[in-house]
């Protein structure tokens, strides 16, 4: 199993300023495995959640990897919902850039987050892991900064609504190849982070070998329903996946 820290996430040193675009991120991922000596043709399954689901879809189309896909509430919308100019969205997503950027410890972060939606819906172990891996080394002031900075997250929100992120060509390409795909999609909801960013038509547009499972839950499916994700992965790799 290979897990990749996307630019601006985890221990990646790239994109912390939020200037790495989504398509650049997909290009980086497409190049990462061959550089590590892994043949895309030998990969058993490709999966990703949210932005990672979009990256998984685009990378599969870009590399021609035959591996089946498990797309977990991917940020893949209909073409007519994207914006050529994202400036009008800056006010809408401004709250993201104002988020607290450092904590004294992962335990402090956990204690605060467990009282807030949508984190109240996370499984306890998932929330603890989320907090444990979210922070960098202590600064001279003793605080540990978020590895995914508010600026980076803000840029990702804008990027996910940009017309250049429209994955319609990649969806059509995978459908033409009859690519095997499972789409796990959350229910629509008007509140931020509660509803799905995935087009209800995505599985249909992906063709005759695409399946869809709609879950009565919010966007953070891996943190709230990890057993469902595991089940989908097992189905794709012949029962070898485990938590």
Short mmCIF file of C-alpha atoms in Angstrom, two decimals:
data_model
loop_
_atom_site.label_atom_id
_atom_site.label_comp_id
_atom_site.label_asym_id
_atom_site.label_seq_id
_atom_site.Cartn_x
_atom_site.Cartn_y
_atom_site.Cartn_z
CA UNK A 1 0.00 0.00 0.00
CA UNK A 2 1.41 3.38 -1.02
CA UNK A 3 -0.06 6.55 0.49
CA UNK A 4 0.97 9.88 -1.00
CA UNK A 5 1.01 13.20 0.86
CA UNK A 6 -0.32 15.64 -1.73
CA UNK A 7 1.30 19.09 -2.00
CA UNK A 8 0.20 21.19 0.95
CA UNK A 9 -0.75 18.13 2.97
CA UNK A 10 1.00 15.93 5.53
CA UNK A 11 4.80 15.97 5.35
CA UNK A 12 4.98 17.31 1.81
CA UNK A 13 7.21 20.37 1.58
CA UNK A 14 5.53 21.50 -1.64
CA UNK A 15 2.53 23.75 -1.98
CA UNK A 16 2.34 25.02 1.60
CA UNK A 17 1.61 28.47 0.15
CA UNK A 18 -1.39 27.07 -1.72
CA UNK A 19 0.05 27.85 -5.14
CA UNK A 20 0.12 24.30 -6.50
CA UNK A 21 -2.90 23.82 -8.76
CA UNK A 22 -5.01 20.69 -8.79
CA UNK A 23 -3.84 19.58 -12.22
CA UNK A 24 -0.22 20.13 -11.23
CA UNK A 25 -0.88 17.91 -8.22
CA UNK A 26 -2.26 15.17 -10.49
CA UNK A 27 0.83 15.46 -12.71
CA UNK A 28 3.07 15.07 -9.65
CA UNK A 29 1.22 11.96 -8.48
CA UNK A 30 1.32 10.44 -11.96
CA UNK A 31 5.12 10.83 -11.95
CA UNK A 32 5.68 9.82 -8.31
CA UNK A 33 5.24 6.04 -8.52
CA UNK A 34 7.47 5.48 -11.58
CA UNK A 35 10.17 7.51 -9.84
CA UNK A 36 9.82 5.15 -6.87
CA UNK A 37 10.17 2.18 -9.20
CA UNK A 38 6.48 1.24 -9.30
CA UNK A 39 4.78 0.44 -12.61
CA UNK A 40 1.28 1.94 -12.85
CA UNK A 41 0.30 -1.18 -14.79
CA UNK A 42 0.97 -3.32 -11.69
CA UNK A 43 -1.13 -1.25 -9.26
CA UNK A 44 -4.04 -3.26 -7.80
CA UNK A 45 -6.44 -0.43 -6.98
CA UNK A 46 -6.36 3.39 -6.89
CA UNK A 47 -8.40 5.23 -4.29
CA UNK A 48 -8.82 8.72 -2.90
CA UNK A 49 -11.24 10.84 -0.88
CA UNK A 50 -12.47 14.36 -1.68
CA UNK A 51 -9.69 16.15 -3.59
CA UNK A 52 -7.81 12.85 -3.51
CA UNK A 53 -10.72 11.22 -5.33
CA UNK A 54 -10.45 13.81 -8.09
CA UNK A 55 -6.69 13.19 -8.27
CA UNK A 56 -7.22 9.41 -8.43
CA UNK A 57 -9.65 9.76 -11.33
CA UNK A 58 -7.46 12.16 -13.30
CA UNK A 59 -4.28 10.13 -12.67
CA UNK A 60 -5.99 6.92 -13.84
CA UNK A 61 -6.98 8.62 -17.08
CA UNK A 62 -3.61 10.31 -17.52
CA UNK A 63 -1.46 7.22 -16.96
CA UNK A 64 -3.78 4.67 -18.54
CA UNK A 65 -3.46 2.57 -15.38
CA UNK A 66 -5.86 -0.38 -15.68
CA UNK A 67 -6.37 -0.62 -11.91
CA UNK A 68 -9.95 -0.25 -10.70
CA UNK A 69 -10.91 2.92 -8.85
CA UNK A 70 -12.59 3.51 -5.50
CA UNK A 71 -13.62 7.17 -5.47
CA UNK A 72 -14.77 8.29 -2.03
CA UNK A 73 -17.02 11.36 -2.34
CA UNK A 74 -14.66 12.89 -4.92
CA UNK A 75 -14.78 16.59 -5.79
CA UNK A 76 -16.05 15.90 -9.29
CA UNK A 77 -18.98 18.11 -10.27
CA UNK A 78 -20.93 18.82 -13.44
CA UNK A 79 -19.28 21.14 -15.98
CA UNK A 80 -21.87 23.89 -15.59
CA UNK A 81 -21.09 24.30 -11.88
CA UNK A 82 -17.46 25.38 -12.30
CA UNK A 83 -16.27 29.00 -12.37
CA UNK A 84 -13.90 30.55 -14.92
CA UNK A 85 -13.26 33.31 -12.39
CA UNK A 86 -13.13 32.14 -8.77
CA UNK A 87 -12.78 35.64 -7.31
CA UNK A 88 -16.50 35.78 -6.40
CA UNK A 89 -15.96 32.65 -4.30
CA UNK A 90 -13.25 34.18 -2.12
CA UNK A 91 -15.76 35.68 0.28
CA UNK A 92 -17.67 32.41 0.47
CA UNK A 93 -14.57 30.46 1.50
CA UNK A 94 -12.91 33.24 3.55
CA UNK A 95 -13.71 31.42 6.79
CA UNK A 96 -11.21 28.71 5.81
CA UNK A 97 -8.26 31.14 5.71
CA UNK A 98 -9.20 32.45 9.17
CA UNK A 99 -8.92 29.09 10.86
CA UNK A 100 -6.70 28.58 13.85
CA UNK A 101 -3.27 27.65 12.53
CA UNK A 102 -1.48 26.13 15.56
CA UNK A 103 -2.07 24.11 18.73
CA UNK A 104 0.03 23.27 21.76
CA UNK A 105 -0.44 19.56 21.11
CA UNK A 106 -2.46 17.04 19.13
CA UNK A 107 -4.35 16.31 22.36
CA UNK A 108 -5.42 19.98 22.60
CA UNK A 109 -6.55 19.86 18.97
CA UNK A 110 -8.47 16.64 19.63
CA UNK A 111 -10.22 18.08 22.72
CA UNK A 112 -11.36 21.13 20.74
CA UNK A 113 -12.35 19.34 17.56
CA UNK A 114 -14.39 16.58 19.21
CA UNK A 115 -16.93 19.25 20.23
CA UNK A 116 -17.34 20.70 16.72
CA UNK A 117 -19.24 19.56 13.65
CA UNK A 118 -18.39 17.73 11.46
CA UNK A 119 -15.71 16.21 13.72
CA UNK A 120 -18.37 15.09 16.19
CA UNK A 121 -19.33 12.47 13.59
CA UNK A 122 -15.80 11.03 13.27
CA UNK A 123 -14.97 7.73 14.88
CA UNK A 124 -12.82 8.41 17.93
CA UNK A 125 -9.79 6.61 16.56
CA UNK A 126 -10.13 8.42 13.25
CA UNK A 127 -10.31 11.82 14.95
CA UNK A 128 -7.26 11.06 17.10
CA UNK A 129 -5.28 10.00 14.03
CA UNK A 130 -6.52 13.09 12.18
CA UNK A 131 -5.13 15.30 14.95
CA UNK A 132 -1.94 13.29 15.53
CA UNK A 133 -0.91 13.67 11.88
CA UNK A 134 -2.14 17.22 11.35
CA UNK A 135 0.59 19.12 13.19
CA UNK A 136 4.22 19.92 12.54
CA UNK A 137 7.16 20.30 14.92
CA UNK A 138 6.85 22.84 17.77
CA UNK A 139 7.88 26.41 16.99
CA UNK A 140 10.06 28.56 19.26
CA UNK A 141 6.82 29.58 20.98
CA UNK A 142 5.90 25.97 21.77
CA UNK A 143 2.98 25.70 19.37
CA UNK A 144 2.67 23.07 16.65
CA UNK A 145 1.44 24.52 13.33
CA UNK A 146 -1.06 22.85 11.04
CA UNK A 147 0.80 21.09 8.23
CA UNK A 148 -2.03 22.01 5.85
CA UNK A 149 -1.97 25.77 6.35
CA UNK A 150 -5.19 27.83 6.23
CA UNK A 151 -3.84 29.54 3.09
CA UNK A 152 -3.28 26.18 1.40
CA UNK A 153 -6.72 24.89 2.33
CA UNK A 154 -8.33 28.11 1.11
CA UNK A 155 -6.55 27.75 -2.23
CA UNK A 156 -7.72 24.14 -2.52
CA UNK A 157 -11.32 25.20 -1.99
CA UNK A 158 -11.04 27.76 -4.77
CA UNK A 159 -9.23 25.27 -7.00
CA UNK A 160 -11.98 22.71 -6.60
CA UNK A 161 -14.48 25.17 -8.05
CA UNK A 162 -12.27 26.37 -10.91
CA UNK A 163 -13.12 25.55 -14.53
CA UNK A 164 -9.62 24.14 -15.04
CA UNK A 165 -10.52 21.41 -12.53
CA UNK A 166 -13.43 20.15 -14.64
CA UNK A 167 -12.70 16.45 -15.13
CA UNK A 168 -15.32 15.82 -17.83
CA UNK A 169 -12.69 14.76 -20.42
CA UNK A 170 -11.14 12.27 -18.00
CA UNK A 171 -14.54 10.86 -17.04
CA UNK A 172 -15.35 10.32 -20.73
CA UNK A 173 -11.96 8.71 -21.30
CA UNK A 174 -12.48 6.19 -18.49
CA UNK A 175 -16.04 5.46 -19.67
CA UNK A 176 -14.75 4.75 -23.17
CA UNK A 177 -12.32 2.21 -21.73
CA UNK A 178 -15.06 0.61 -19.61
CA UNK A 179 -12.96 1.26 -16.52
CA UNK A 180 -14.12 -0.47 -13.35
CA UNK A 181 -15.11 2.13 -10.73
CA UNK A 182 -16.92 2.28 -7.41
CA UNK A 183 -18.19 5.71 -6.35
CA UNK A 184 -19.04 6.16 -2.67
CA UNK A 185 -21.16 9.29 -2.41
CA UNK A 186 -22.58 11.16 0.57
CA UNK A 187 -26.05 12.67 0.67
CA UNK A 188 -26.66 16.29 -0.43
CA UNK A 189 -26.76 18.81 2.41
CA UNK A 190 -26.86 22.63 2.47
CA UNK A 191 -24.34 23.01 5.31
CA UNK A 192 -20.56 23.18 4.64
CA UNK A 193 -18.77 19.81 4.91
CA UNK A 194 -22.07 17.97 5.38
CA UNK A 195 -23.09 17.49 1.75
CA UNK A 196 -21.42 15.69 -1.12
CA UNK A 197 -19.32 17.58 -3.71
CA UNK A 198 -19.83 14.68 -6.13
CA UNK A 199 -22.14 14.94 -9.12
CA UNK A 200 -25.09 12.54 -8.73
CA UNK A 201 -24.50 11.68 -12.39
CA UNK A 202 -20.83 10.74 -12.02
CA UNK A 203 -21.26 6.96 -11.83
CA UNK A 204 -23.64 7.05 -14.80
CA UNK A 205 -21.16 9.11 -16.84
CA UNK A 206 -18.32 6.71 -15.96
CA UNK A 207 -20.02 4.00 -17.96
CA UNK A 208 -21.31 0.46 -17.71
CA UNK A 209 -18.65 -0.82 -15.29
CA UNK A 210 -19.20 1.91 -12.71
CA UNK A 211 -21.14 1.30 -9.52
CA UNK A 212 -22.42 3.79 -6.98
CA UNK A 213 -23.23 3.56 -3.29
CA UNK A 214 -25.02 6.52 -1.72
CA UNK A 215 -24.48 6.73 2.03
CA UNK A 216 -26.69 8.47 4.55
CA UNK A 217 -23.81 10.46 5.98
CA UNK A 218 -21.63 13.53 5.43
CA UNK A 219 -18.59 14.12 3.25
CA UNK A 220 -15.98 12.59 5.57
CA UNK A 221 -16.82 8.97 4.77
CA UNK A 222 -13.38 7.46 5.60
CA UNK A 223 -13.54 8.99 9.08
CA UNK A 224 -17.18 8.10 9.80
CA UNK A 225 -17.69 4.88 7.81
CA UNK A 226 -14.23 3.31 7.30
CA UNK A 227 -15.78 -0.17 7.09
CA UNK A 228 -17.67 0.86 3.94
CA UNK A 229 -14.48 2.07 2.27
CA UNK A 230 -12.70 -1.12 3.32
CA UNK A 231 -15.50 -3.23 1.88
CA UNK A 232 -15.23 -1.44 -1.47
CA UNK A 233 -11.45 -1.93 -1.54
CA UNK A 234 -11.81 -5.62 -0.66
CA UNK A 235 -14.22 -6.06 -3.52
CA UNK A 236 -11.72 -4.57 -5.94
CA UNK A 237 -8.62 -6.44 -4.76
CA UNK A 238 -10.14 -9.83 -4.07
CA UNK A 239 -10.58 -9.61 -0.31
CA UNK A 240 -7.00 -8.78 0.63
CA UNK A 241 -7.58 -5.33 2.16
CA UNK A 242 -7.72 -4.85 5.93
CA UNK A 243 -7.79 -1.95 8.37
#
